[in-house]
Coordinates of C-alpha atoms and ligand atoms in Angstrom, one line a residue:
Chain A
M1435 CA 27.3 -21.8 -29.2
S1436 CA 27.2 -18.9 -31.6
N1437 CA 28.9 -16.1 -30.0
K1438 CA 25.8 -14.0 -30.2
M1439 CA 24.0 -15.8 -27.6
Q1440 CA 27.4 -16.5 -25.4
F1441 CA 26.7 -13.7 -23.1
S1442 CA 22.9 -12.5 -21.6
I1443 CA 24.1 -9.5 -20.0
E1444 CA 27.3 -7.4 -21.2
T1445 CA 27.9 -3.9 -19.3
K1446 CA 30.4 -1.5 -20.7
D1447 CA 32.0 0.9 -18.4
L1448 CA 28.8 1.1 -16.2
N1449 CA 28.8 4.2 -13.7
L1450 CA 25.9 4.7 -11.4
W1451 CA 25.6 7.6 -8.9
Y1452 CA 23.1 8.0 -6.2
A1453 CA 22.9 12.0 -6.1
D1454 CA 26.9 12.5 -5.8
F1455 CA 27.9 9.1 -4.3
Q1456 CA 29.4 6.9 -6.9
A1457 CA 28.3 3.4 -6.2
L1458 CA 29.2 1.7 -9.3
K1459 CA 32.7 2.5 -11.2
N1460 CA 33.3 1.5 -14.4
V1461 CA 31.8 -2.1 -14.2
T1462 CA 32.5 -4.2 -17.4
V1463 CA 31.3 -7.6 -17.2
N1464 CA 30.0 -10.4 -19.2
I1465 CA 27.5 -12.7 -17.9
K1466 CA 27.3 -16.1 -19.6
D1467 CA 23.9 -17.5 -20.9
G1468 CA 22.3 -20.3 -19.2
L1469 CA 24.9 -20.3 -16.3
I1470 CA 24.2 -19.2 -12.4
T1471 CA 26.7 -16.2 -11.4
S1472 CA 26.9 -15.2 -8.2
L1473 CA 27.8 -12.0 -6.9
I1474 CA 29.9 -11.4 -3.7
G1475 CA 31.5 -9.1 -1.7
P1476 CA 31.3 -6.8 1.6
S1477 CA 28.0 -5.1 2.8
G1478 CA 27.7 -1.7 0.8
C1479 CA 29.7 -2.4 -2.3
G1480 CA 27.1 -2.2 -5.0
K1481 CA 25.8 -5.7 -5.4
T1482 CA 22.3 -4.6 -5.3
T1483 CA 22.8 -1.5 -7.1
L1484 CA 24.5 -3.7 -10.2
L1485 CA 21.6 -6.4 -9.9
R1486 CA 18.8 -3.5 -10.1
C1487 CA 20.5 -2.0 -13.0
F1488 CA 19.5 -4.9 -15.1
N1489 CA 16.2 -4.4 -15.2
R1490 CA 16.1 -0.5 -14.7
V1491 CA 14.3 -0.4 -11.1
N1492 CA 17.2 1.8 -9.9
E1493 CA 15.6 4.9 -11.7
R1494 CA 12.5 4.8 -9.8
Y1495 CA 14.6 7.0 -7.8
G1496 CA 15.0 10.4 -9.3
Y1497 CA 18.3 11.1 -8.0
V1498 CA 20.2 8.4 -9.6
T1499 CA 22.5 8.8 -12.8
T1500 CA 23.7 6.2 -14.6
T1501 CA 26.2 6.4 -17.6
G1502 CA 27.8 3.5 -19.7
E1503 CA 26.2 0.6 -21.5
I1504 CA 24.1 -2.4 -20.6
K1505 CA 23.4 -5.1 -23.0
I1506 CA 20.6 -7.8 -22.3
L1507 CA 20.6 -10.2 -25.1
D1508 CA 22.3 -7.9 -27.3
K1509 CA 19.9 -5.1 -26.7
N1510 CA 21.0 -2.1 -25.2
I1511 CA 18.5 -1.7 -22.3
Y1512 CA 18.9 2.2 -22.3
D1513 CA 17.7 2.9 -25.8
E1514 CA 14.7 4.8 -26.5
D1515 CA 12.5 2.0 -27.7
V1516 CA 13.0 0.0 -24.7
S1517 CA 9.6 -0.6 -23.2
L1518 CA 10.2 -1.1 -19.2
P1519 CA 7.2 -3.5 -18.7
E1520 CA 8.5 -5.6 -21.6
L1521 CA 12.2 -5.5 -20.2
R1522 CA 10.9 -6.5 -16.8
K1523 CA 8.9 -9.2 -18.2
A1524 CA 12.3 -10.5 -19.6
V1525 CA 14.3 -9.8 -16.5
G1526 CA 12.4 -11.1 -13.3
M1527 CA 13.4 -10.5 -9.9
V1528 CA 13.6 -12.3 -6.8
F1529 CA 14.0 -10.4 -3.3
Q1530 CA 15.3 -10.9 0.2
R1531 CA 12.1 -10.9 1.5
P1532 CA 9.7 -13.3 -0.4
N1533 CA 6.8 -10.9 -1.5
P1534 CA 3.7 -12.9 -2.8
L1535 CA 1.0 -10.5 -3.5
P1536 CA -2.0 -11.1 -1.1
I1537 CA -4.1 -12.8 -3.2
S1538 CA -4.4 -16.6 -3.8
V1539 CA -1.8 -18.9 -4.9
Y1540 CA -3.2 -19.6 -8.4
E1541 CA -3.7 -15.8 -8.9
N1542 CA -0.3 -15.4 -8.0
V1543 CA 1.3 -17.4 -10.7
V1544 CA -1.0 -16.3 -13.5
F1545 CA -0.7 -12.4 -12.4
G1546 CA 2.1 -11.6 -14.7
L1547 CA 0.0 -13.2 -17.6
R1548 CA -3.3 -11.4 -16.6
I1549 CA -1.2 -8.1 -16.8
H1550 CA 0.5 -9.0 -20.0
S1551 CA -2.5 -10.3 -22.2
K1552 CA -6.0 -8.6 -22.9
N1553 CA -9.0 -9.0 -21.0
R1554 CA -10.5 -12.6 -20.9
E1555 CA -8.0 -13.5 -23.4
L1556 CA -6.6 -16.2 -21.1
S1557 CA -9.0 -19.0 -20.8
K1558 CA -9.4 -20.8 -17.8
A1559 CA -8.1 -24.3 -19.3
K1560 CA -5.1 -22.4 -20.4
S1561 CA -4.5 -20.9 -17.1
D1562 CA -4.8 -24.2 -15.2
E1563 CA -2.0 -25.6 -17.6
I1564 CA 0.3 -22.7 -16.7
V1565 CA -0.1 -22.9 -12.9
E1566 CA 0.3 -26.7 -13.1
K1567 CA 3.3 -26.3 -15.3
A1568 CA 4.9 -23.6 -13.0
L1569 CA 4.3 -24.9 -10.0
T1570 CA 5.7 -28.2 -11.0
E1571 CA 8.9 -26.6 -12.0
V1572 CA 9.6 -24.8 -8.7
R1573 CA 8.3 -28.3 -7.2
L1574 CA 5.7 -26.9 -5.4
W1575 CA 3.0 -28.7 -7.4
D1576 CA 2.4 -31.8 -5.0
D1577 CA 2.3 -29.5 -1.9
L1578 CA -0.3 -26.8 -3.1
K1579 CA -2.4 -28.5 -5.6
D1580 CA -4.8 -28.8 -3.2
K1581 CA -4.2 -25.3 -1.6
L1582 CA -4.7 -23.4 -4.8
K1583 CA -7.0 -20.8 -3.7
T1584 CA -5.2 -20.1 -0.4
K1585 CA -3.9 -16.6 0.1
A1586 CA 0.0 -16.5 -0.9
T1587 CA 0.8 -14.7 2.0
T1588 CA -0.4 -17.3 4.8
L1589 CA 2.1 -20.0 3.2
Q1590 CA 5.6 -21.2 4.4
L1591 CA 8.6 -18.9 4.0
E1592 CA 10.2 -21.4 1.8
Q1593 CA 6.8 -21.8 -0.3
Q1594 CA 6.5 -18.2 -0.5
Q1595 CA 9.9 -17.7 -2.0
K1596 CA 9.4 -20.5 -4.4
L1597 CA 6.0 -19.2 -5.4
C1598 CA 8.0 -15.9 -6.1
I1599 CA 9.9 -17.9 -8.5
A1600 CA 7.2 -19.4 -9.7
R1601 CA 5.4 -16.1 -10.6
L1602 CA 8.2 -15.3 -13.0
L1603 CA 8.1 -18.6 -15.1
P1604 CA 5.0 -17.9 -17.0
L1605 CA 6.3 -14.9 -18.5
K1606 CA 9.4 -16.8 -19.9
P1607 CA 12.0 -14.6 -18.7
Q1608 CA 15.6 -15.0 -19.8
V1609 CA 17.1 -13.6 -16.9
I1610 CA 16.3 -14.0 -13.2
L1611 CA 18.1 -11.8 -10.8
M1612 CA 17.9 -12.8 -7.1
D1613 CA 18.9 -10.7 -4.4
E1614 CA 20.2 -12.8 -1.2
P1615 CA 16.9 -15.2 -2.1
C1616 CA 17.7 -17.4 0.9
S1617 CA 18.7 -15.2 3.8
A1618 CA 15.1 -15.4 5.1
L1619 CA 15.0 -19.1 5.1
D1620 CA 16.4 -21.7 7.3
S1621 CA 18.9 -24.1 6.0
E1622 CA 17.1 -26.7 5.1
A1623 CA 14.4 -24.2 3.0
T1624 CA 17.8 -22.8 1.7
L1625 CA 19.2 -25.9 0.3
A1626 CA 15.8 -26.5 -1.3
V1627 CA 15.9 -23.6 -3.0
E1628 CA 19.3 -24.1 -4.3
E1629 CA 18.3 -27.2 -5.7
L1630 CA 15.6 -25.7 -7.2
M1631 CA 18.0 -23.0 -8.8
R1632 CA 20.0 -25.6 -10.1
S1633 CA 17.2 -27.3 -11.9
L1634 CA 16.4 -23.9 -13.5
A1635 CA 19.9 -23.2 -14.7
G1636 CA 20.5 -24.0 -18.5
S1637 CA 16.6 -22.8 -19.2
Y1638 CA 17.5 -19.4 -17.5
T1639 CA 20.5 -17.1 -16.7
I1640 CA 20.7 -16.6 -13.1
V1641 CA 22.5 -14.3 -11.2
I1642 CA 22.5 -14.6 -7.4
V1643 CA 23.7 -11.8 -4.7
T1644 CA 24.6 -14.1 -1.5
H1645 CA 26.8 -13.1 1.3
N1646 CA 27.0 -16.8 2.2
M1647 CA 30.5 -18.0 0.8
A1648 CA 29.1 -21.6 0.9
Q1649 CA 26.2 -21.2 -1.4
A1650 CA 28.1 -19.3 -3.8
R1651 CA 30.2 -22.5 -3.9
R1652 CA 27.5 -24.8 -4.1
V1653 CA 25.3 -23.4 -7.0
S1654 CA 27.5 -21.1 -9.1
D1655 CA 29.2 -21.6 -12.1
E1656 CA 30.7 -18.3 -12.4
C1657 CA 31.4 -15.8 -9.4
I1658 CA 31.8 -12.3 -9.5
F1659 CA 33.7 -10.6 -6.4
M1660 CA 33.1 -6.9 -6.2
L1661 CA 34.6 -4.0 -3.9
L1662 CA 33.7 -0.7 -3.3
G1663 CA 31.4 -0.4 -6.5
E1664 CA 34.3 -2.0 -8.5
I1665 CA 34.2 -5.6 -10.1
M1666 CA 37.7 -7.3 -8.6
E1667 CA 37.9 -10.2 -10.0
H1668 CA 35.0 -12.7 -12.1
D1669 CA 36.2 -16.2 -13.0
R1670 CA 34.7 -19.8 -12.7
T1671 CA 33.9 -20.4 -9.3
Q1672 CA 36.0 -23.0 -8.5
T1673 CA 38.9 -20.8 -9.6
I1674 CA 37.8 -17.8 -7.5
F1675 CA 37.6 -19.8 -4.3
L1676 CA 40.4 -22.2 -5.0
T1677 CA 43.2 -19.9 -6.8
P1678 CA 41.9 -16.4 -6.8
Q1679 CA 44.2 -14.0 -8.5
N1680 CA 43.6 -10.8 -6.5
P1681 CA 44.9 -10.7 -2.8
K1682 CA 42.0 -9.0 -1.6
T1683 CA 39.5 -11.8 -3.1
A1684 CA 41.4 -14.2 -1.1
D1685 CA 41.2 -11.9 2.0
Y1686 CA 37.4 -11.8 1.7
I1687 CA 36.7 -15.3 0.9
E1688 CA 38.8 -16.4 3.9
G1689 CA 37.0 -14.1 6.2
R1690 CA 39.4 -11.5 6.8
Y1691 CA 36.8 -8.7 6.0
G1692 CA 33.2 -8.1 5.2
Chain B
M1055 CA 31.9 -14.4 33.2
S1056 CA 28.3 -13.7 32.0
I1057 CA 26.8 -16.2 35.0
N1058 CA 28.7 -14.3 37.4
I1059 CA 27.2 -11.0 36.7
A1060 CA 23.5 -12.5 36.8
T1061 CA 23.7 -14.3 39.9
G1062 CA 22.3 -12.9 42.9
A1063 CA 25.6 -12.5 44.8
D1064 CA 26.1 -9.6 42.6
Q1065 CA 23.1 -8.3 43.0
G1066 CA 23.0 -8.5 47.1
I1067 CA 19.2 -9.1 46.6
T1068 CA 18.3 -12.5 46.7
V1069 CA 20.1 -15.6 46.2
N1070 CA 17.6 -17.5 44.1
R1071 CA 17.5 -15.8 40.7
F1072 CA 13.9 -16.4 40.1
T1073 CA 12.2 -14.8 43.2
E1074 CA 10.5 -11.5 42.9
T1075 CA 12.7 -8.5 43.5
A1076 CA 12.1 -4.9 43.9
I1077 CA 12.4 -3.9 40.4
V1078 CA 10.2 -6.5 39.1
R1079 CA 7.6 -5.4 42.3
R1080 CA 8.1 -1.7 40.7
K1081 CA 7.4 -3.0 37.1
K1082 CA 4.2 -4.9 38.5
L1083 CA 2.4 -2.1 39.9
A1084 CA 3.4 0.5 37.1
E1085 CA 1.9 -2.3 34.5
F1086 CA -1.0 -2.4 37.1
F1087 CA -1.5 1.7 36.9
A1088 CA -0.9 1.7 33.1
R1089 CA -3.6 -0.9 32.4
G1090 CA -5.9 0.9 34.9
V1091 CA -5.5 4.1 33.5
F1092 CA -6.0 3.0 30.0
L1093 CA -9.4 1.2 31.1
L1094 CA -10.7 4.3 32.9
M1095 CA -9.9 6.4 29.8
T1096 CA -12.0 3.9 27.6
L1097 CA -15.0 4.1 29.8
L1098 CA -14.7 7.7 30.2
M1099 CA -15.1 7.7 26.5
I1100 CA -17.8 5.2 26.3
V1101 CA -20.2 6.3 29.2
P1102 CA -20.9 9.6 28.0
L1103 CA -21.5 8.3 24.4
I1104 CA -24.0 5.8 25.7
L1105 CA -25.3 8.8 28.0
I1106 CA -25.5 10.8 25.4
V1107 CA -27.6 8.5 23.0
G1108 CA -29.8 7.2 25.9
Y1109 CA -30.6 10.4 26.9
L1110 CA -31.4 12.0 22.9
F1111 CA -33.7 8.9 22.9
Y1112 CA -35.3 9.4 26.1
K1113 CA -36.2 12.9 25.4
A1114 CA -37.2 12.4 21.7
A1115 CA -39.6 9.3 22.7
P1116 CA -42.7 11.0 22.7
I1117 CA -42.5 12.3 19.4
L1118 CA -40.7 9.9 17.5
S1119 CA -43.3 8.5 14.8
F1120 CA -43.5 7.7 10.9
D1121 CA -45.3 11.1 10.8
F1122 CA -42.8 12.9 12.4
I1123 CA -40.2 11.9 9.9
F1124 CA -42.6 12.3 6.8
S1125 CA -44.1 15.7 7.4
N1126 CA -43.2 19.3 7.3
P1127 CA -42.6 21.7 10.1
A1128 CA -45.8 23.7 11.1
R1129 CA -47.0 26.3 13.1
G1130 CA -44.2 28.3 13.1
M1131 CA -41.8 25.2 13.6
R1132 CA -43.4 24.4 17.0
A1133 CA -45.1 21.1 15.7
G1134 CA -45.7 19.0 12.8
G1135 CA -42.1 17.0 11.6
I1136 CA -39.0 17.6 9.8
W1137 CA -39.4 15.9 6.2
A1138 CA -37.9 19.2 4.4
A1139 CA -35.0 19.1 6.8
L1140 CA -34.0 15.6 6.4
L1141 CA -34.3 15.6 2.5
G1142 CA -32.3 18.7 2.3
T1143 CA -29.9 17.4 4.4
I1144 CA -29.5 14.2 2.3
Y1145 CA -29.3 16.1 -1.0
L1146 CA -26.5 18.2 0.5
V1147 CA -24.5 15.2 1.7
V1148 CA -25.1 12.5 -1.3
I1149 CA -24.4 15.7 -3.8
S1150 CA -21.1 17.0 -1.9
L1151 CA -20.0 13.4 -1.6
V1152 CA -20.7 12.7 -5.1
I1153 CA -18.3 15.2 -6.1
A1154 CA -15.8 15.0 -3.2
A1155 CA -15.1 11.7 -3.1
P1156 CA -14.1 10.7 -6.8
I1157 CA -11.9 13.8 -6.8
G1158 CA -10.4 13.1 -3.8
V1159 CA -9.7 9.6 -4.0
M1160 CA -8.2 10.0 -7.5
A1161 CA -5.8 13.0 -6.1
A1162 CA -4.7 10.9 -3.3
V1163 CA -3.9 8.1 -5.8
Y1164 CA -1.9 11.0 -8.1
L1165 CA 0.0 12.3 -5.1
N1166 CA 0.6 8.8 -3.4
E1167 CA 1.3 6.6 -6.6
Y1168 CA 2.5 9.0 -9.4
A1169 CA 4.1 11.8 -8.4
K1170 CA 7.4 12.5 -8.4
D1171 CA 9.1 13.9 -4.7
N1172 CA 9.9 17.5 -6.1
W1173 CA 8.9 21.1 -4.7
F1174 CA 5.7 20.9 -6.7
T1175 CA 4.6 17.7 -4.9
R1176 CA 5.8 19.2 -1.3
I1177 CA 3.7 22.2 -1.9
I1178 CA 0.6 20.5 -3.2
N1179 CA 0.8 18.0 0.2
L1180 CA 1.5 21.0 2.5
A1181 CA -1.5 22.7 1.2
V1182 CA -3.8 19.7 1.5
V1183 CA -2.6 19.2 5.1
N1184 CA -3.4 23.2 5.9
L1185 CA -6.5 23.0 4.0
A1186 CA -7.8 20.2 6.1
G1187 CA -7.5 22.4 9.1
V1188 CA -9.5 25.3 7.8
P1189 CA -12.4 26.3 10.0
S1190 CA -15.7 25.6 8.1
I1191 CA -16.8 29.1 8.8
V1192 CA -14.1 30.2 6.4
H1193 CA -15.4 27.4 3.7
A1194 CA -18.4 29.1 4.4
L1195 CA -17.6 32.4 3.1
F1196 CA -15.5 31.2 0.1
G1197 CA -18.4 29.0 -0.9
L1198 CA -20.6 32.3 -0.8
G1199 CA -18.0 34.1 -2.8
A1200 CA -17.2 31.9 -5.2
F1201 CA -20.4 29.6 -5.8
V1202 CA -23.2 31.8 -4.9
L1203 CA -21.9 35.3 -5.9
F1204 CA -19.1 34.7 -8.6
A1205 CA -20.6 31.6 -10.1
G1206 CA -24.2 32.9 -10.0
M1207 CA -25.7 29.9 -8.6
G1208 CA -27.2 32.2 -5.9
R1209 CA -28.1 30.7 -2.4
S1210 CA -29.0 26.8 -3.6
I1211 CA -28.5 23.2 -3.0
L1212 CA -25.8 23.0 -5.7
A1213 CA -24.1 26.0 -4.0
A1214 CA -24.0 24.7 -0.7
S1215 CA -23.0 21.1 -1.9
L1216 CA -20.1 22.4 -3.5
T1217 CA -19.1 24.2 -0.3
L1218 CA -19.0 21.1 1.7
A1219 CA -17.5 19.4 -0.9
I1220 CA -14.6 21.8 -0.7
M1221 CA -14.4 21.6 3.0
T1222 CA -14.6 17.6 3.0
L1223 CA -12.1 17.5 -0.2
P1224 CA -8.6 17.7 1.6
V1225 CA -9.6 15.5 4.5
I1226 CA -10.6 12.9 2.0
I1227 CA -7.5 13.3 0.2
A1228 CA -5.4 12.9 3.3
S1229 CA -7.1 10.0 4.7
T1230 CA -7.1 8.5 1.1
K1231 CA -3.3 8.6 1.2
E1232 CA -2.8 7.2 4.4
A1233 CA -4.6 4.4 3.5
L1234 CA -2.6 4.4 0.5
G1235 CA 0.5 4.5 2.1
A1236 CA -0.3 1.6 4.3
V1237 CA -0.3 -0.8 1.6
P1238 CA 2.9 -2.8 1.7
A1239 CA 5.9 -1.4 -0.8
A1240 CA 6.7 -5.1 -1.3
F1241 CA 3.4 -5.4 -3.0
R1242 CA 4.1 -2.8 -5.4
E1243 CA 7.5 -4.0 -6.0
A1244 CA 6.5 -7.5 -7.0
C1245 CA 3.8 -6.1 -9.5
W1246 CA 6.7 -3.8 -11.1
N1247 CA 8.9 -6.7 -11.6
V1248 CA 6.6 -8.7 -13.7
G1249 CA 6.2 -5.5 -15.9
A1250 CA 3.0 -4.3 -14.5
T1251 CA 2.3 -0.6 -15.4
R1252 CA 1.4 1.7 -12.4
W1253 CA -2.1 1.7 -13.4
Q1254 CA -2.4 -1.8 -13.4
T1255 CA -0.3 -2.0 -9.7
I1256 CA -3.0 0.4 -8.6
R1257 CA -6.0 -1.5 -9.6
G1258 CA -5.0 -5.0 -9.2
I1259 CA -3.4 -4.6 -5.9
V1260 CA -3.0 -1.3 -4.1
L1261 CA -7.0 0.0 -4.2
P1262 CA -8.4 -3.6 -3.2
N1263 CA -5.9 -3.4 -0.1
S1264 CA -6.7 0.1 0.8
V1265 CA -10.6 0.2 0.4
S1266 CA -11.5 -0.3 3.8
G1267 CA -9.5 2.7 5.0
I1268 CA -10.5 4.7 2.1
L1269 CA -14.1 4.2 2.6
T1270 CA -13.4 4.8 6.4
G1271 CA -11.9 8.2 5.5
I1272 CA -14.8 9.0 3.6
I1273 CA -17.6 8.1 6.0
L1274 CA -15.9 10.3 8.6
Q1275 CA -16.7 13.3 6.4
V1276 CA -20.2 12.0 5.7
S1277 CA -21.0 12.8 9.4
R1278 CA -19.1 16.4 9.1
A1279 CA -20.8 17.3 6.2
A1280 CA -24.2 16.3 7.5
G1281 CA -23.6 18.3 11.1
E1282 CA -22.1 21.3 9.8
T1283 CA -24.3 24.3 9.8
A1284 CA -22.2 27.4 9.0
P1285 CA -21.2 26.7 5.4
I1286 CA -24.8 25.8 4.4
M1287 CA -26.4 28.7 6.2
F1288 CA -24.2 31.1 3.9
T1289 CA -24.8 29.7 0.8
G1290 CA -28.2 27.5 0.3
A1291 CA -30.0 26.3 3.6
V1292 CA -33.0 28.3 4.6
F1293 CA -35.0 28.3 7.9
Y1294 CA -38.3 27.1 6.9
K1295 CA -39.5 25.8 3.5
A1296 CA -42.4 23.5 2.9
I1297 CA -42.0 20.9 0.2
E1298 CA -44.2 18.0 -0.9
E1299 CA -44.4 15.5 1.8
G1300 CA -43.1 12.2 1.1
N1301 CA -41.7 12.9 -2.2
V1302 CA -37.8 12.4 -2.5
F1303 CA -37.6 14.5 -5.4
A1304 CA -39.1 17.4 -4.0
Y1305 CA -36.0 19.6 -4.3
G1306 CA -34.4 20.9 -7.5
L1307 CA -30.2 21.4 -7.7
L1308 CA -31.1 25.7 -7.8
D1309 CA -33.7 25.4 -5.0
Q1310 CA -32.9 26.5 -1.6
C1311 CA -33.4 23.9 1.2
M1312 CA -33.9 23.3 4.8
A1313 CA -31.1 21.1 6.6
L1314 CA -31.3 18.9 9.9
S1315 CA -28.2 20.5 11.3
M1316 CA -29.7 24.2 10.7
H1317 CA -32.8 23.1 11.9
L1318 CA -32.1 22.1 15.0
F1319 CA -30.1 25.2 15.6
T1320 CA -33.1 27.0 14.8
I1321 CA -35.6 25.4 16.7
S1322 CA -33.6 25.3 19.8
T1323 CA -32.2 29.0 19.9
Q1324 CA -34.3 31.1 17.3
V1325 CA -37.9 30.3 18.0
P1326 CA -39.5 30.6 21.3
G1327 CA -41.7 28.1 22.7
V1328 CA -41.0 24.7 21.1
P1329 CA -42.1 21.7 22.6
E1330 CA -39.0 20.0 24.0
A1331 CA -39.4 16.7 22.3
L1332 CA -39.2 18.3 19.1
P1333 CA -35.1 19.3 18.7
F1334 CA -34.3 16.3 20.5
G1335 CA -36.4 14.2 17.8
T1336 CA -34.3 16.4 15.2
A1337 CA -31.1 15.1 16.6
V1338 CA -31.9 11.2 16.5
V1339 CA -33.0 11.5 13.1
L1340 CA -29.7 13.0 12.0
L1341 CA -28.2 10.9 14.2
G1342 CA -30.0 8.1 12.4
T1343 CA -29.1 9.6 8.8
V1344 CA -25.7 9.6 9.7
L1345 CA -25.4 6.0 11.0
L1346 CA -27.6 4.9 8.2
V1347 CA -24.8 5.9 5.8
N1348 CA -22.0 4.2 7.7
A1349 CA -24.2 1.3 7.7
V1350 CA -24.2 1.7 3.9
A1351 CA -20.6 1.9 3.6
I1352 CA -19.8 -1.0 5.9
V1353 CA -22.1 -3.3 3.6
L1354 CA -20.2 -1.9 0.7
R1355 CA -17.2 -2.9 2.3
V1356 CA -17.8 -6.1 2.8
Y1357 CA -19.1 -6.6 -0.7
L1358 CA -16.0 -5.1 -1.8
R1359 CA -13.9 -7.5 -0.1
S1360 CA -15.9 -10.6 -1.0
R1361 CA -15.3 -9.8 -4.6
K1362 CA -11.4 -10.0 -4.3
R1363 CA -10.2 -12.7 -6.1
W1364 CA -8.7 -15.4 -3.7
Ligands
LIG834 N1 18.6 4.4 -2.8 C1 19.6 4.6 -2.2 N2 19.9 5.7 -2.1 C2 21.3 6.3 -1.8 N3 22.3 5.6 -1.6 C3 22.2 4.3 -1.7 C4 20.9 3.8 -1.9 N4 21.2 2.3 -2.0 C5 22.1 2.2 -1.9 N5 22.9 3.0 -1.7 C6 24.3 2.9 -1.1 O1 25.2 2.2 -2.4 C7 25.8 1.5 -1.8 C8 25.7 0.2 -2.6 O2 24.6 -0.3 -2.3 P1 24.1 -1.7 -2.2 O3 22.8 -1.8 -1.8 O4 24.1 -2.0 -3.7 O5 25.3 -2.6 -1.4 P2 25.0 -3.7 -1.4 O6 26.3 -4.4 -1.9 O7 23.8 -4.8 -1.7 O8 25.0 -4.3 0.0 P3 24.4 -5.4 1.0 O9 25.1 -6.6 0.9 O10 24.4 -4.9 2.0 O11 23.0 -5.7 0.3 C9 25.8 1.8 -0.4 O12 27.0 2.5 -0.1 C10 24.6 2.3 -0.2 O13 24.6 3.3 1.1
LIG835 MG1 22.0 -5.7 -1.0

């Protein structure tokens, strides 16, 4: 592995303020390419905020100030020449509540491509192929191949969430950010989505925020523990859970606060 | 512990938890009354509506005919039909709508989807809300000053339509904003996260999902524009003007015109000796025109829905 591609996301001295409340403090973190990294910590410690920095969605609020550097695939995403649509194409996001668009399953999957290609450039055969490939990749094809025309918002939650992941794939993202992707799902659906994440690891770099310690242990290769806007510890998941260096990490993992 | 609290022994009313207690009886009574009151209000609303429409048709029946619609008023407005007024109203409503609807919808899209929340936007929003509440007679005066006199359009269909457009614009903006705001934010986030621009989000998701609400808001303004008397009286409507019967292009933009609302006012209050059926017939035609526009809008709505890709 060349040194250049070892990290998908690198941040240096990242600070973020909501008006005058500092939500991120000197966050310096390197997230390895092709792994699943979990982000844990008590409520309000800035996990979502950090995640939203990676595709610059935070900026939608006018009162947010950011300093520091975020490099994704070795490119500083705060550079002048960065186009937000292109950035968001490369860095996809999955939300806590599944948010399929109120159009058909088929159109949901090709939505991103249509947006990024000129009118009518996308042939029917091509898009059929893309839909099948993406749905197969998220293991929905067998369930949904006869329901491609149904409205996506009427699917079961688990299927909706998988569809939201499938929607990102035709754009060939390098990074997929997931903010508590399973917290609206029951335990069986959670396991199914986790399995899916494992199968996507390697092809994509995945960062997942979770409140579920067991889940962090099951799915992630590396784990980051945050507290009050700061990174307390970042290590291999096993190390964090078995031999944490920081006593606060141990306290949190053992459920003493959070 | 919790079991103890819930049993009848503590409540001292009944031993069996599942029988009716005084509290439950009271709640049931309240439920009964609430339901009754709401039903009553619904009836109170519907009954006058039916009575009004029924009464109108009953009184207008002797005069309603093909001829009534397609001929001009005659014998000092005491006979004949309402053609010139009907066509005038259609001109005024259509032209004012063609001006106000696109501007209003686009302004609302800007305010709801693009504008940052700063003092400038807030002032505009405040202005829109307040303008929507300005009485129509004030708009009439403004139209007279701005279009008839200052812009030199004279009293004309164009000046009157512009005045109606100015009057309906803020309400169209407000109702369109409402409709856009009802589209869940999650849909927009989903779009942005695959790299859609704002315009792509608006065209692909936001507008298709709010078109019903937008059209409903516009339709309500059609009825309002068709029914107003003051704004057009000041700016372009006249008591009497004969036009070629049956020719839908009989008016020019800079002509003055008759209008149903004003005609109704004139023959009901200004002209003595008008047969009773005449004003009622006029009212029925006014009602019919508005209903027709609504019907067109409903068809449009169904059509737009069916075109959505799912
Ligand atoms: N839009 C916002 N405006 C102002 N303050 C915010 C905003 N979003 C988050 N915050 C604040 O920033 C801090 C970090 O929030 P964040 O949502 O990143 O936490 P989190 O770790 O994701 O919490 P949770 O586990 O509850 O999702 C919190 O104190 C929160 O109140
Ligand atoms: Mg969060």
